[in-house]
XYZ file of C-alpha atoms in Angstrom:
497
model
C 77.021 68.666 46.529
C 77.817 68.385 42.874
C 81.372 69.093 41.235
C 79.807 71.340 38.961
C 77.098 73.082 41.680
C 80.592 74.191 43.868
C 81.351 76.878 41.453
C 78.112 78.292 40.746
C 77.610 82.192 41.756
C 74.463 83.649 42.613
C 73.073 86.920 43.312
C 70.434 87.660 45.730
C 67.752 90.688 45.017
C 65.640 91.611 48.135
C 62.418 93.654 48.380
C 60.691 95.310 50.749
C 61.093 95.411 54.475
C 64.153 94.755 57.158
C 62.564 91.130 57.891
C 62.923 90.251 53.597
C 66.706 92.173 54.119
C 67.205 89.666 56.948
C 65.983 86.370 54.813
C 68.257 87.340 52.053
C 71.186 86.728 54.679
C 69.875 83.309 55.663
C 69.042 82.742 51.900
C 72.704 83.721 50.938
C 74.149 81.192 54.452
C 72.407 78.722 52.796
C 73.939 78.985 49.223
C 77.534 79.237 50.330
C 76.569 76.080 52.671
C 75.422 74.681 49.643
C 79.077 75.421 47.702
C 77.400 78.578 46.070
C 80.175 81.665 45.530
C 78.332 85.149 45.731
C 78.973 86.795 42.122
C 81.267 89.814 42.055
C 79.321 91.670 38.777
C 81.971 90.909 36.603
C 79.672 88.143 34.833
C 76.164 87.319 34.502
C 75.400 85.122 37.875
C 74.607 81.515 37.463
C 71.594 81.789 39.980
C 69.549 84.638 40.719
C 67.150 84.787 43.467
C 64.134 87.320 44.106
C 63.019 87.932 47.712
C 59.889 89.715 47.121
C 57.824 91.557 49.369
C 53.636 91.968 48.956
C 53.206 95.307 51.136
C 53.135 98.081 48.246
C 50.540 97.903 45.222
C 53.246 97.904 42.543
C 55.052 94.655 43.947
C 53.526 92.509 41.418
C 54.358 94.963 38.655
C 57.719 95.153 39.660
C 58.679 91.889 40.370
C 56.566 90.403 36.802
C 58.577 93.324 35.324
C 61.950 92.114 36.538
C 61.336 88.931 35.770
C 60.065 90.128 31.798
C 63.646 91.183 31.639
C 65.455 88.248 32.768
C 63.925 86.048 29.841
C 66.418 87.010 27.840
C 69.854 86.139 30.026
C 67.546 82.883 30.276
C 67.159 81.987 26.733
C 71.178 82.670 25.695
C 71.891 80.606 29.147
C 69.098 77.908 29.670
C 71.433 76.183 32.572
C 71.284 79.358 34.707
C 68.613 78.994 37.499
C 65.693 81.651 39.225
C 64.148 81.818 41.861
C 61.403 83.231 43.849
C 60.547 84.031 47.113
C 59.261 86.082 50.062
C 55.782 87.468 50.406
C 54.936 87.320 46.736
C 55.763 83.878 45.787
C 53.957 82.792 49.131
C 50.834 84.763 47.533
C 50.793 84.212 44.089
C 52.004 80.712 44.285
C 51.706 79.160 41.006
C 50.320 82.071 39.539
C 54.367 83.148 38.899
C 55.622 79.931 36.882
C 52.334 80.494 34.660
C 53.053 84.121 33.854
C 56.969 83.743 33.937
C 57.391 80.099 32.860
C 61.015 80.390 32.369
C 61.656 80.761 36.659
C 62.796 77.410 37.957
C 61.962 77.787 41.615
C 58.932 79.310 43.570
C 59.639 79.110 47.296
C 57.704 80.446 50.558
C 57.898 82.906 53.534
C 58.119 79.081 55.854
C 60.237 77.121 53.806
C 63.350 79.804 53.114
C 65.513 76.478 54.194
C 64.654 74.341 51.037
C 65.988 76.731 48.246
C 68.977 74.781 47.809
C 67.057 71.527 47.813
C 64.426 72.813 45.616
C 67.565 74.609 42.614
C 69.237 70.656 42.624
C 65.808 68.820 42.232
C 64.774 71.776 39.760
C 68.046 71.130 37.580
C 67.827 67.287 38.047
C 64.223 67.059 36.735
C 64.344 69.958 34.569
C 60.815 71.694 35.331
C 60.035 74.151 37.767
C 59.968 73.539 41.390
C 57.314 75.303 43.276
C 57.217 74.269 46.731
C 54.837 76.673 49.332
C 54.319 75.702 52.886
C 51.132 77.078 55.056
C 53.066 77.087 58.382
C 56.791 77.682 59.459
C 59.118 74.573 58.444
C 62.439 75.744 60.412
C 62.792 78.762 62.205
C 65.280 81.029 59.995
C 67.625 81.716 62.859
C 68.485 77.510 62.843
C 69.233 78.613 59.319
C 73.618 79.950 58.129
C 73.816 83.735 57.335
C 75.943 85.547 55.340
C 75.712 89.340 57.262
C 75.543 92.309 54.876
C 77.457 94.291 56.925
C 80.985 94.056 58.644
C 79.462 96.555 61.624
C 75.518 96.079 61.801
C 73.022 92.765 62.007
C 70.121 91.857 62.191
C 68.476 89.710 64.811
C 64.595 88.523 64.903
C 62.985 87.740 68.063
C 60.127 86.351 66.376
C 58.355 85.674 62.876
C 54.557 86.016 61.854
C 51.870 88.324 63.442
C 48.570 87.905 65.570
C 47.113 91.116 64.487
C 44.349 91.529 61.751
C 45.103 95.191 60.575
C 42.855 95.446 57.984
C 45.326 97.170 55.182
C 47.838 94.690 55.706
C 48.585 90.825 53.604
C 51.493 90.306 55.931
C 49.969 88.017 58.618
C 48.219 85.746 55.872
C 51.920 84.899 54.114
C 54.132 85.187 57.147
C 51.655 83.126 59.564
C 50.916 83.822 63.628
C 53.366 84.895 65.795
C 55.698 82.394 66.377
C 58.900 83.681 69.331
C 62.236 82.272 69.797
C 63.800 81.469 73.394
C 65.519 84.458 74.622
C 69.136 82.514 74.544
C 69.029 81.899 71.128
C 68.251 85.752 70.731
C 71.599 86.322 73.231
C 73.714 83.492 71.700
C 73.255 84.863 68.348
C 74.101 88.297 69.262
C 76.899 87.115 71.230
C 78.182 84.847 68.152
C 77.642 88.528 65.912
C 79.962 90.597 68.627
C 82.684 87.644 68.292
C 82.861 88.524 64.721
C 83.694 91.958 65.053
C 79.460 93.070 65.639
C 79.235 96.610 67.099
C 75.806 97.082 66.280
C 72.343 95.153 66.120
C 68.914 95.387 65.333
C 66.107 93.599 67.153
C 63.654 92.386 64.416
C 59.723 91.209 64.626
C 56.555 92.408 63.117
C 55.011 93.420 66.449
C 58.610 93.551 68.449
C 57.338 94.073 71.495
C 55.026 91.632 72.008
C 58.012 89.363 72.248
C 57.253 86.734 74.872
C 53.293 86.412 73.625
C 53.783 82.799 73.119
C 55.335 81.402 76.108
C 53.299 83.818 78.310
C 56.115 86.411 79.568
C 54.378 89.951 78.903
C 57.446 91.875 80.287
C 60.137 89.479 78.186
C 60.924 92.364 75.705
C 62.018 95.087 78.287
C 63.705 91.681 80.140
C 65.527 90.792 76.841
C 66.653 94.460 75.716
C 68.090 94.646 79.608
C 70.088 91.345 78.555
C 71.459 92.252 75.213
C 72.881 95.410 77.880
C 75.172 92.633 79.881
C 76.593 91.938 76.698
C 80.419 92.781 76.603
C 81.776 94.539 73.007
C 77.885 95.240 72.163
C 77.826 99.187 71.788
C 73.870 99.672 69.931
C 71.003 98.144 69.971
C 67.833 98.951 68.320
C 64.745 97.251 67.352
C 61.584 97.743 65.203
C 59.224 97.794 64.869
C 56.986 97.698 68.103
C 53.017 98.113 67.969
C 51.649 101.105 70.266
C 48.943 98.864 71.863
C 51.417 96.742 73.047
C 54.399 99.306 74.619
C 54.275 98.857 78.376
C 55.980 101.264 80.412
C 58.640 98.466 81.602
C 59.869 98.508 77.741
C 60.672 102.598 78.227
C 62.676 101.940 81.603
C 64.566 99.161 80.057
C 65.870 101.165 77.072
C 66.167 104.461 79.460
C 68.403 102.583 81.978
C 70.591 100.302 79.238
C 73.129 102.197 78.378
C 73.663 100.244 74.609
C 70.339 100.700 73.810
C 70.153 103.564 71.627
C 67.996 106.358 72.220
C 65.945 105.948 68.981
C 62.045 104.684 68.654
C 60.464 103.728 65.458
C 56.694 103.398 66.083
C 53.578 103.037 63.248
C 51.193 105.908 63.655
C 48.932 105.152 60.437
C 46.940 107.437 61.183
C 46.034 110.231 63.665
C 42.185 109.849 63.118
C 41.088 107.548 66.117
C 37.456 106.952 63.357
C 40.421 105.765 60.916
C 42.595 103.315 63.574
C 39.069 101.833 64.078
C 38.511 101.108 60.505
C 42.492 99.741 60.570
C 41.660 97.428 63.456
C 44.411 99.519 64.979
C 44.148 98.982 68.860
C 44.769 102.001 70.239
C 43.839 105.786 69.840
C 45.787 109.202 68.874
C 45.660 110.162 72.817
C 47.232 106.492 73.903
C 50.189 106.940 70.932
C 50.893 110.464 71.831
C 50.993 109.657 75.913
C 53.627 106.867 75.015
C 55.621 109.716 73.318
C 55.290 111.566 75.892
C 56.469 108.886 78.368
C 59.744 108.236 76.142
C 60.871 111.844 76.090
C 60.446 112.264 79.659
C 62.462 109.201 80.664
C 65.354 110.115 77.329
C 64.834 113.999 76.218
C 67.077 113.423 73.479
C 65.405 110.258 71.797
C 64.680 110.644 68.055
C 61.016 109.135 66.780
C 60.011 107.942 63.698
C 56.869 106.978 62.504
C 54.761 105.233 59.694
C 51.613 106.913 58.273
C 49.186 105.592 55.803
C 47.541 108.654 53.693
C 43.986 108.105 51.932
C 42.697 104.818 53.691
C 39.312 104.146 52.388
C 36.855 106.491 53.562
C 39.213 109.065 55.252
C 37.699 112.409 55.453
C 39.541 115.795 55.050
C 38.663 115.997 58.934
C 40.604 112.554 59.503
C 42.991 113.576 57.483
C 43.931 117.218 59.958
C 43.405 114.853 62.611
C 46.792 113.018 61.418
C 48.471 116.206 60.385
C 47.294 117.490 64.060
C 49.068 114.476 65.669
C 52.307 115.391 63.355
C 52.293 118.658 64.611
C 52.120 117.180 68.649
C 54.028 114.228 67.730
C 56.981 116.501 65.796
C 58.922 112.946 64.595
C 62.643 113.109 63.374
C 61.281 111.553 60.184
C 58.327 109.686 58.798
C 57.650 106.985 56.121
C 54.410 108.235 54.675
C 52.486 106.333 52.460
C 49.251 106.217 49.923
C 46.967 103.561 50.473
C 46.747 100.998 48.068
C 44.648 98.068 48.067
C 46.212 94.904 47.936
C 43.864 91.466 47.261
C 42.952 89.770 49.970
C 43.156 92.459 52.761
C 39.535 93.402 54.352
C 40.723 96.921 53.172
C 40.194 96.760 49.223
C 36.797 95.508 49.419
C 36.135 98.582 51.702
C 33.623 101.075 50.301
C 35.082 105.058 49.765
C 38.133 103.732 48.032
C 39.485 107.757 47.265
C 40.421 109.519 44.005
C 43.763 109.277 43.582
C 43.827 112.804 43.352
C 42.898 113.289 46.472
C 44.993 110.893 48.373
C 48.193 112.530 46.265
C 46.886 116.000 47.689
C 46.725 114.987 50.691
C 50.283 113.196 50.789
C 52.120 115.937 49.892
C 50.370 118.102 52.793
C 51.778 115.729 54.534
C 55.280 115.151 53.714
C 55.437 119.315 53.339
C 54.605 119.395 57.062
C 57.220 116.407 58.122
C 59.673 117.856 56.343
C 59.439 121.221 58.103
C 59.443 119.588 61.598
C 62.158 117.230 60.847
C 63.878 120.795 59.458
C 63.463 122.134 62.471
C 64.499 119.306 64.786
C 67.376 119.304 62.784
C 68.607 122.909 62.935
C 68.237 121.925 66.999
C 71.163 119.975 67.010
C 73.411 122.274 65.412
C 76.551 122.774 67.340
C 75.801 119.529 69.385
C 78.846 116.594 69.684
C 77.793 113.346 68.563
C 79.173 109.743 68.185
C 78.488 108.220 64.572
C 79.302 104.870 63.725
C 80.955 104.891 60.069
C 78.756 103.053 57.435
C 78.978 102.515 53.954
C 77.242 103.538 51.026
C 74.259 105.740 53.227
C 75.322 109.075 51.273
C 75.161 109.324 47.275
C 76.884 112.594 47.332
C 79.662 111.470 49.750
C 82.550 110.920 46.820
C 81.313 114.274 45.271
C 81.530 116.193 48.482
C 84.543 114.278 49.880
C 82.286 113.530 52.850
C 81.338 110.142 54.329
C 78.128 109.187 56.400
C 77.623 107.679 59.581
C 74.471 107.016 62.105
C 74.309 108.798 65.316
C 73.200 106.849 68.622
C 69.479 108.194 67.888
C 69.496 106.825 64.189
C 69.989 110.103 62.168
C 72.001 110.310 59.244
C 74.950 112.327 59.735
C 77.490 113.416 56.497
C 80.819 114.641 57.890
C 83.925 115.191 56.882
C 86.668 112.249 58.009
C 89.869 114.921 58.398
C 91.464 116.123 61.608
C 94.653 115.130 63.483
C 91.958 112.379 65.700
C 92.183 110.357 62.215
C 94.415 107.365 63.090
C 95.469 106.096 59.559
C 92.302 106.546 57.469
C 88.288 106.491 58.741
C 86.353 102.969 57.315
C 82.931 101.846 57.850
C 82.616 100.018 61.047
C 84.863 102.607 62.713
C 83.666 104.898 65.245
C 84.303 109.031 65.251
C 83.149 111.855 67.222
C 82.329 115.080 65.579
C 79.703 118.409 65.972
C 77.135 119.290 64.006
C 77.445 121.957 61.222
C 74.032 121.857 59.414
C 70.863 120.477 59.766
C 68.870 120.039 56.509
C 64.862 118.233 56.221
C 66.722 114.101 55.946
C 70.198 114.699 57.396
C 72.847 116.491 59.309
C 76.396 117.376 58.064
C 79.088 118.113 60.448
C 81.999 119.780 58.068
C 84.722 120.391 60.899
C 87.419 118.265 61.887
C 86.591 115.020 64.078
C 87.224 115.358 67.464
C 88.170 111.614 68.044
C 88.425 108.765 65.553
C 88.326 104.735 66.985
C 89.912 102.072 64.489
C 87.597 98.936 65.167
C 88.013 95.207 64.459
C 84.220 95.812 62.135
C 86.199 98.086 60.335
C 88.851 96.130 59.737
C 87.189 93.534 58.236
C 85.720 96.151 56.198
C 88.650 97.574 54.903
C 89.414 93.739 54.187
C 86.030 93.288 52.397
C 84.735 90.580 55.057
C 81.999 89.921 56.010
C 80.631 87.729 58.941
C 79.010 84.684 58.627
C 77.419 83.236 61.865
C 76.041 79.273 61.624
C 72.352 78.348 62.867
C 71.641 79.184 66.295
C 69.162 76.243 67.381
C 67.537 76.026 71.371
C 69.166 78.371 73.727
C 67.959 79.246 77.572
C 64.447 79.089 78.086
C 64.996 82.373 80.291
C 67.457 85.219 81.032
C 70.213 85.078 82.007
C 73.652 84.513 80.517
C 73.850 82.763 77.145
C 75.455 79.293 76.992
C 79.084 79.549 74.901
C 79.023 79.347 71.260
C 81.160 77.618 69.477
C 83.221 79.999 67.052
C 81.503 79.788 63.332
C 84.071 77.646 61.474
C 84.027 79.832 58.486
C 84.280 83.268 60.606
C 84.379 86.856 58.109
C 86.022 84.631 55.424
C 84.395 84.774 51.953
């Protein structure tokens, strides 16, 4: 490491998905390992880096955009470096140094461990680097983090994807489905709880068919039971699983856990079974809506959300009621609904009965009209119900206007309340945990104006109050099996900056 590379800053812009969220914490590890000091906004940074996604049709726009307007910071600064990553730079490859000449570094979904590499040999020989692996180099977990949050992390469980969804570029950039041994899932989490970790997240792009690769078909329901043994651990989640691959084992194991929250975030795409056929989705609108119905009857109180794809290429107006039918059976707490767009290289674009876009906007907001007015409705349910939020930051943009803050409930809803009452010990940060009741239920959120009935100070809000963050080291081979994790060294750096 260089004198001069020690005091470098660099800022980190992510796109896209919870997995691209996730790199940007190994990407940003990496950097401080590398003597790289996250900028504070005060100045321009000395290294920007772009972790793209390729999912939505105006990623390239947006990204070639971005990149129109960093010429100029460029020019006046020729010794700052950026880079690109993700999904993107895995697809368009060269294609980005041509158009944007003045980026220094082009970098894959395999290779996120070479970026530091890849800035010093870019600087040294003063050209662009552009380095893009076909299959995974290291797995990111043997990769440093730096964790976004104090309270919450992420974990993956695996990387890639065997299906061949016919709308979707993902498993041609991110590669087949590669899984990680269940203890160095647990001795991650458990290194995230000894920093102060209330909360994590369980991340792959099919999470449930965890355990594909070394031939365990129940090791998902097996590992969420683990993460349960798991002392200081209050939530767990995990998204997002595939509906051809939920077992009923999965449903028990989150039912009978009492940390795993009571929250499900399944992909419907689309409630035409003609449509899931043309997807290569493998399953139908009656095997979705029995798991549903499985879920509530094992945890009445479990909030689902869904994904929906509006206007795939030759839906019908009768596929189309067919999805708004399975919204109406289905009645989710909230939806991300989206218009089809054709991205290159998907079987998808080439499709014939690519729609108007006319239509496909018609049809979407049918859609979100109707989603909103069940999610309304579930909403107004839970007024006058108690609830348990864990604090987080920056989740409401009216909360300084309203003197209100915003926390999660166990079944993922967005709650704004008001953080007054004689429970307040001292003042309420994010990380802490509160109890309050539910005033108001609107279409996206709840808002619970009375005074909080109980109000826990926690060691993730502490270090958030303190403006740490934790940092956990690469977790390399754990336990081939269940069972308890092997001890973890502490991280040497632990929250400090």
């Amino acid at each position: 490491m260089s004198e001069n590379q020690q005091s470098r800053t660099y800022s980190i812009r992510t796109f896209g998905c919870q997995m691209n969220v996730h790199d940007s914490e190994r990407l940003a590890g990496q950097l401080e390992e590398a003597g790289y000091v996250a900028a504070d906004g005060t100045a321009k940074p000395d290294l920007v880096v772009f972790n793209t996604c390729a999912v939505r049709e105006n990623a390239d726009n947006k990204l070639y955009g971005t990149l129109g307007h960093m010429r100029p910071d460029k020019t006046a600064n020729p010794d700052m470096q950026i880079a690109v990553g993700g999904c993107l730079a895995q697809k368009d490859r060269g294609e980005i140094v041509k158009r944007a000449p003045w980026v220094d570094v082009v970098f894959g979904t395999h290779n996120l461990g070479s970026l530091p590499a890849l800035l010093e040999r870019a600087r040294h020989n003063a050209e662009a680097e552009v380095e893009i692996l076909e299959s995974l180099e290291t797995f990111p977990s043997t990769l440093p983090a730096r964790r976004e949050s104090s309270y919450a992390s992420w974990v993956s469980v695996s990387v890639g994807c065997n299906n061949t969804c016919t709308f979707c570029i993902v498993p041609s950039l991110r590669g087949r489905e590669r899984d990680r041994r269940p203890g160095e899932i647990l001795a991650e989490v458990e290194a995230l709880v000894a920093e102060g970790v209330l909360e994590v997240t369980l991340l792959g792009q099919n999470v449930n068919s965890y355990g594909v690769e070394f031939g365990d078909r129940l090791a998902f329901g097996k590992l969420l039971r683990a993460c349960g043994g798991i002392g200081g651990l209050e939530r767990v989640r995990f998204t997002s699983p595939h509906p051809a691959a939920f077992t009923s084992d999965v449903i028990d194991a989150m039912a009978e856990t009492p940390n795993v929250c009571p929250q499900l975030h399944m992909p419907l795409q689309s409630g035409s079974d003609r449509v899931l056929r043309e997807m290569r989705r493998s399953y139908r609108s009656g095997r979705y809506l029995k798991i549903l119905e499985e879920v509530r009857a094992a945890m009445p109180d479990a909030a689902i959300t869904t994904d929906i794809i509006v206007g795939f290429p030759g839906e019908t107006e009768e596929d189309f009621q067919a999805t708004l039918d399975v919204v109406r059976e289905a009645r989710f707490s909230s939806a991300f609904t989206f218009q089809y767009s054709q991205r290159p290289g998907t079987p998808a674009a080439t499709m014939a009965g690519q729609l108007p876009k006319a239509v496909v906007q018609e049809r979407y907001e049918r859609l979100v009209e109707l989603q909103d007015e069940i999610a309304w409705a579930e909403n107004r349910n839970l007024v006058g119900r108690r609830v348990e939020l864990l604090v987080a930051a920056g989740e409401g943009r009216k909360d300084a206007a309203t003197h209100r803050m915003s926390g999660r409930a166990r079944d993922g809803r967005l709650v704004h309340f008001t953080p007054d009452g004689p429970a307040v010990d001292g003042s309420v940060r994010p990380g802490d945990v509160v109890e309050t009741v539910i005033s108001y239920g609107a279409p996206h959120h709840l808002v619970a104006d009375g005074e909080l009935l109980t109000h826990r100070r926690t060691r993730a809000g502490d270090n958030a109050e303190a403006g740490l963050r934790p940092k956990t080291n690469g977790v390399t081979l754990g336990l081939p099996g269940f069972g308890a994790p092997a001890a973890q060294p502490a991280p040497v750096s632990g929250c400090a900056l």
